Structures are given as C-alpha cells and as structure tokens.
Short mmCIF file of C-alpha atoms in Angstrom, two decimals:
data_model
loop_
_atom_site.label_atom_id
_atom_site.label_comp_id
_atom_site.label_asym_id
_atom_site.label_seq_id
_atom_site.Cartn_x
_atom_site.Cartn_y
_atom_site.Cartn_z
CA UNK A 21 54.52 -6.84 70.34
CA UNK A 22 56.53 -9.75 69.28
CA UNK A 23 59.78 -10.53 67.58
CA UNK A 24 59.87 -8.18 64.56
CA UNK A 25 61.83 -10.70 62.47
CA UNK A 26 59.01 -13.26 62.52
CA UNK A 27 56.89 -13.38 59.39
CA UNK A 28 53.18 -12.59 59.61
CA UNK A 29 51.09 -15.75 59.32
CA UNK A 30 47.44 -16.49 58.56
CA UNK A 31 45.03 -15.54 61.33
CA UNK A 32 47.13 -12.82 62.98
CA UNK A 33 45.52 -9.45 63.72
CA UNK A 34 47.51 -6.79 61.89
CA UNK A 35 47.25 -3.00 62.11
CA UNK A 36 48.55 -1.11 59.12
CA UNK A 37 48.59 2.22 57.39
CA UNK A 38 48.00 2.23 53.69
CA UNK A 39 47.73 4.63 50.81
CA UNK A 40 45.48 3.41 48.01
CA UNK A 41 46.07 5.04 44.65
CA UNK A 42 45.15 4.69 41.02
CA UNK A 43 47.92 3.70 38.61
CA UNK A 44 48.42 7.39 37.76
CA UNK A 45 49.32 8.01 41.41
CA UNK A 46 46.16 9.85 42.51
CA UNK A 47 44.80 8.71 45.90
CA UNK A 48 41.32 7.18 45.67
CA UNK A 49 40.08 9.28 48.58
CA UNK A 50 40.92 12.79 49.71
CA UNK A 51 42.62 11.50 52.86
CA UNK A 52 45.32 9.46 51.18
CA UNK A 53 46.49 7.50 54.26
CA UNK A 54 44.07 5.09 55.90
CA UNK A 55 44.50 3.00 59.03
CA UNK A 56 43.15 -0.54 58.84
CA UNK A 57 43.03 -3.55 61.10
CA UNK A 58 42.69 -6.90 59.32
CA UNK A 59 43.22 -10.59 59.96
CA UNK A 60 46.15 -11.71 57.79
CA UNK A 61 45.21 -14.11 55.02
CA UNK A 62 41.48 -14.18 55.78
CA UNK A 63 38.35 -12.80 54.12
CA UNK A 64 37.88 -9.10 54.84
CA UNK A 65 34.72 -7.02 54.73
CA UNK A 66 35.34 -6.24 51.06
CA UNK A 67 37.31 -7.71 48.16
CA UNK A 68 39.87 -4.92 48.59
CA UNK A 69 40.51 -5.62 52.29
CA UNK A 70 40.73 -9.35 51.49
CA UNK A 71 43.43 -8.58 48.89
CA UNK A 72 45.35 -6.43 51.38
CA UNK A 73 45.04 -9.11 54.10
CA UNK A 74 46.50 -11.71 51.70
CA UNK A 75 49.44 -9.42 50.86
CA UNK A 76 50.44 -9.27 54.54
CA UNK A 77 51.44 -12.94 54.67
CA UNK A 78 55.20 -13.18 54.99
CA UNK A 79 55.65 -9.49 55.82
CA UNK A 80 57.12 -8.42 59.16
CA UNK A 81 56.09 -5.97 61.88
CA UNK A 82 56.99 -2.44 60.70
CA UNK A 83 57.46 -3.82 57.18
CA UNK A 84 56.57 -1.85 54.07
CA UNK A 85 55.64 -2.96 50.58
CA UNK A 86 53.70 -1.84 47.55
CA UNK A 87 51.19 -4.15 45.90
CA UNK A 88 49.28 -3.85 42.65
CA UNK A 89 45.67 -5.07 42.86
CA UNK A 90 43.78 -5.85 39.63
CA UNK A 91 40.08 -4.89 39.32
CA UNK A 92 38.96 -8.42 40.35
CA UNK A 93 40.77 -7.97 43.68
CA UNK A 94 39.42 -4.48 44.31
CA UNK A 95 36.10 -3.05 43.09
CA UNK A 96 35.45 -5.53 40.29
CA UNK A 97 35.38 -5.30 36.53
CA UNK A 98 32.91 -3.02 34.80
CA UNK A 99 29.65 -4.96 34.34
CA UNK A 100 27.64 -3.69 31.37
CA UNK A 101 24.49 -5.13 33.00
CA UNK A 102 24.88 -2.52 35.72
CA UNK A 103 24.24 0.29 33.24
CA UNK A 104 20.48 0.63 33.53
CA UNK A 105 17.94 2.44 31.36
CA UNK A 106 15.70 4.82 33.29
CA UNK A 107 12.49 6.44 32.01
CA UNK A 108 13.01 10.13 32.76
CA UNK A 109 9.52 11.44 31.91
CA UNK A 110 8.43 11.67 35.55
CA UNK A 111 11.80 12.47 37.09
CA UNK A 112 13.96 15.55 37.50
CA UNK A 113 16.67 16.32 34.97
CA UNK A 114 19.39 13.78 34.33
CA UNK A 115 22.43 15.66 32.95
CA UNK A 116 25.36 13.51 31.88
CA UNK A 117 27.85 13.15 34.73
CA UNK A 118 25.30 13.72 37.51
CA UNK A 119 25.24 11.17 40.34
CA UNK A 120 21.63 10.09 40.86
CA UNK A 121 19.74 7.75 43.18
CA UNK A 122 17.08 5.64 41.50
CA UNK A 123 14.31 3.99 43.53
CA UNK A 124 14.00 0.26 42.88
CA UNK A 125 11.65 -2.36 44.20
CA UNK A 126 11.66 -6.11 44.21
CA UNK A 127 9.04 -8.45 45.60
CA UNK A 128 10.28 -8.00 49.16
CA UNK A 129 11.45 -4.46 49.76
CA UNK A 130 12.03 -1.01 48.40
CA UNK A 131 15.60 -0.02 47.78
CA UNK A 132 17.65 2.27 45.60
CA UNK A 133 20.65 2.27 43.31
CA UNK A 134 23.15 5.09 42.99
CA UNK A 135 24.93 5.70 39.73
CA UNK A 136 26.25 8.22 37.26
CA UNK A 137 24.28 9.38 34.22
CA UNK A 138 26.34 8.34 31.18
CA UNK A 139 23.80 8.99 28.41
CA UNK A 140 20.49 10.85 28.04
CA UNK A 141 18.32 10.97 24.92
CA UNK A 142 15.46 12.98 26.46
CA UNK A 143 13.05 10.13 27.23
CA UNK A 144 15.54 7.76 28.80
CA UNK A 145 18.78 8.11 30.72
CA UNK A 146 21.43 5.41 31.00
CA UNK A 147 22.77 5.25 34.55
CA UNK A 148 25.99 3.38 35.35
CA UNK A 149 25.58 1.76 38.79
CA UNK A 150 29.01 0.10 38.81
CA UNK A 151 31.28 1.20 41.66
CA UNK A 152 33.07 4.41 40.53
CA UNK A 153 36.40 2.53 40.77
CA UNK A 154 35.21 -0.62 38.95
CA UNK A 155 37.70 -1.62 36.27
CA UNK A 156 40.60 0.19 37.97
CA UNK A 157 43.90 -1.41 38.96
CA UNK A 158 45.04 -0.02 42.30
CA UNK A 159 48.44 0.54 43.88
CA UNK A 160 48.53 0.06 47.64
CA UNK A 161 51.45 1.17 49.80
CA UNK A 162 51.34 -0.88 53.00
CA UNK A 163 53.14 -0.09 56.27
CA UNK A 164 52.56 -2.66 59.02
CA UNK A 165 52.34 -0.83 62.36
CA UNK A 166 51.41 -3.62 64.79
CA UNK A 167 51.07 -7.40 64.78
CA UNK A 168 49.24 -9.45 67.44
#
C-alpha cells in the first residue's frame, strides 16, 4: 500500500466494497455487497461505475462514505420512447408484469430487446425496455479496501 492519510487522486486504481441500495434501503441485487476495482475519477464501464469512481476522489485508503446517485448518474431516467408497442397476434401470451424478449432487426443485424409487459389490450402489448432501475436514485455505501 501507501500512506493511508494521502487522498485518492485521479487515475489511481482503487479496490472497494460497496452496497448499492434503493432509497428505501433494499439492495438492488440479492448479494448486497459487491467488490469493484475502478480507476478513480475516470470513465467506468457504466454510468454507475463512473459515478462511484468520481466519488472516490479525496477519500483515503480504508475510508468509508455513503453517496446518493441520481438516475442520470446510475441507470438513467425513464425514457417513454423505450416503451414499445408489440403486435401480439403471432406471439405467445403477454401477461402484464412478464419479462419478455422481443426480436428486432435493423438493416445490419438481428438483435433483441428485453422488457416488461406494462399493458396488453389483446392485439398489442406495450413493453417497457428501460433498465428496471431507470428513474431510481441509489444509495451507495463505499468502503475503500486498497489503493495503488
């Protein structure tokens, strides 16, 4: 390690344990404590890890803090354009609440979208393909375990 009183600065590799919860205190995943390794202050592999990496600046090795991350810094706001209308005539049943995968195709490749059925009128289902945690503010408890 290094001197634990030095503040973490941009570009340092930091190992940490974190617990990510909704504002009501429920963990976002069954295993509530995750171990991450990020580069302090730099772009992570997701908006959430980027937000956590920014929060490390100025912390110290073995330091702990709680941060609140708004939707824009986590899984994004809910985008109404991501609720898509699907013709259900040729597809299996689409009960409200069911998570479904819908085949899609653009000019270059076949793909699919996963979402939750939010409405079904018999001929069409409305499927919300936003991330399940879109629109949520998150609480993150951070414990720095190693700084290089």
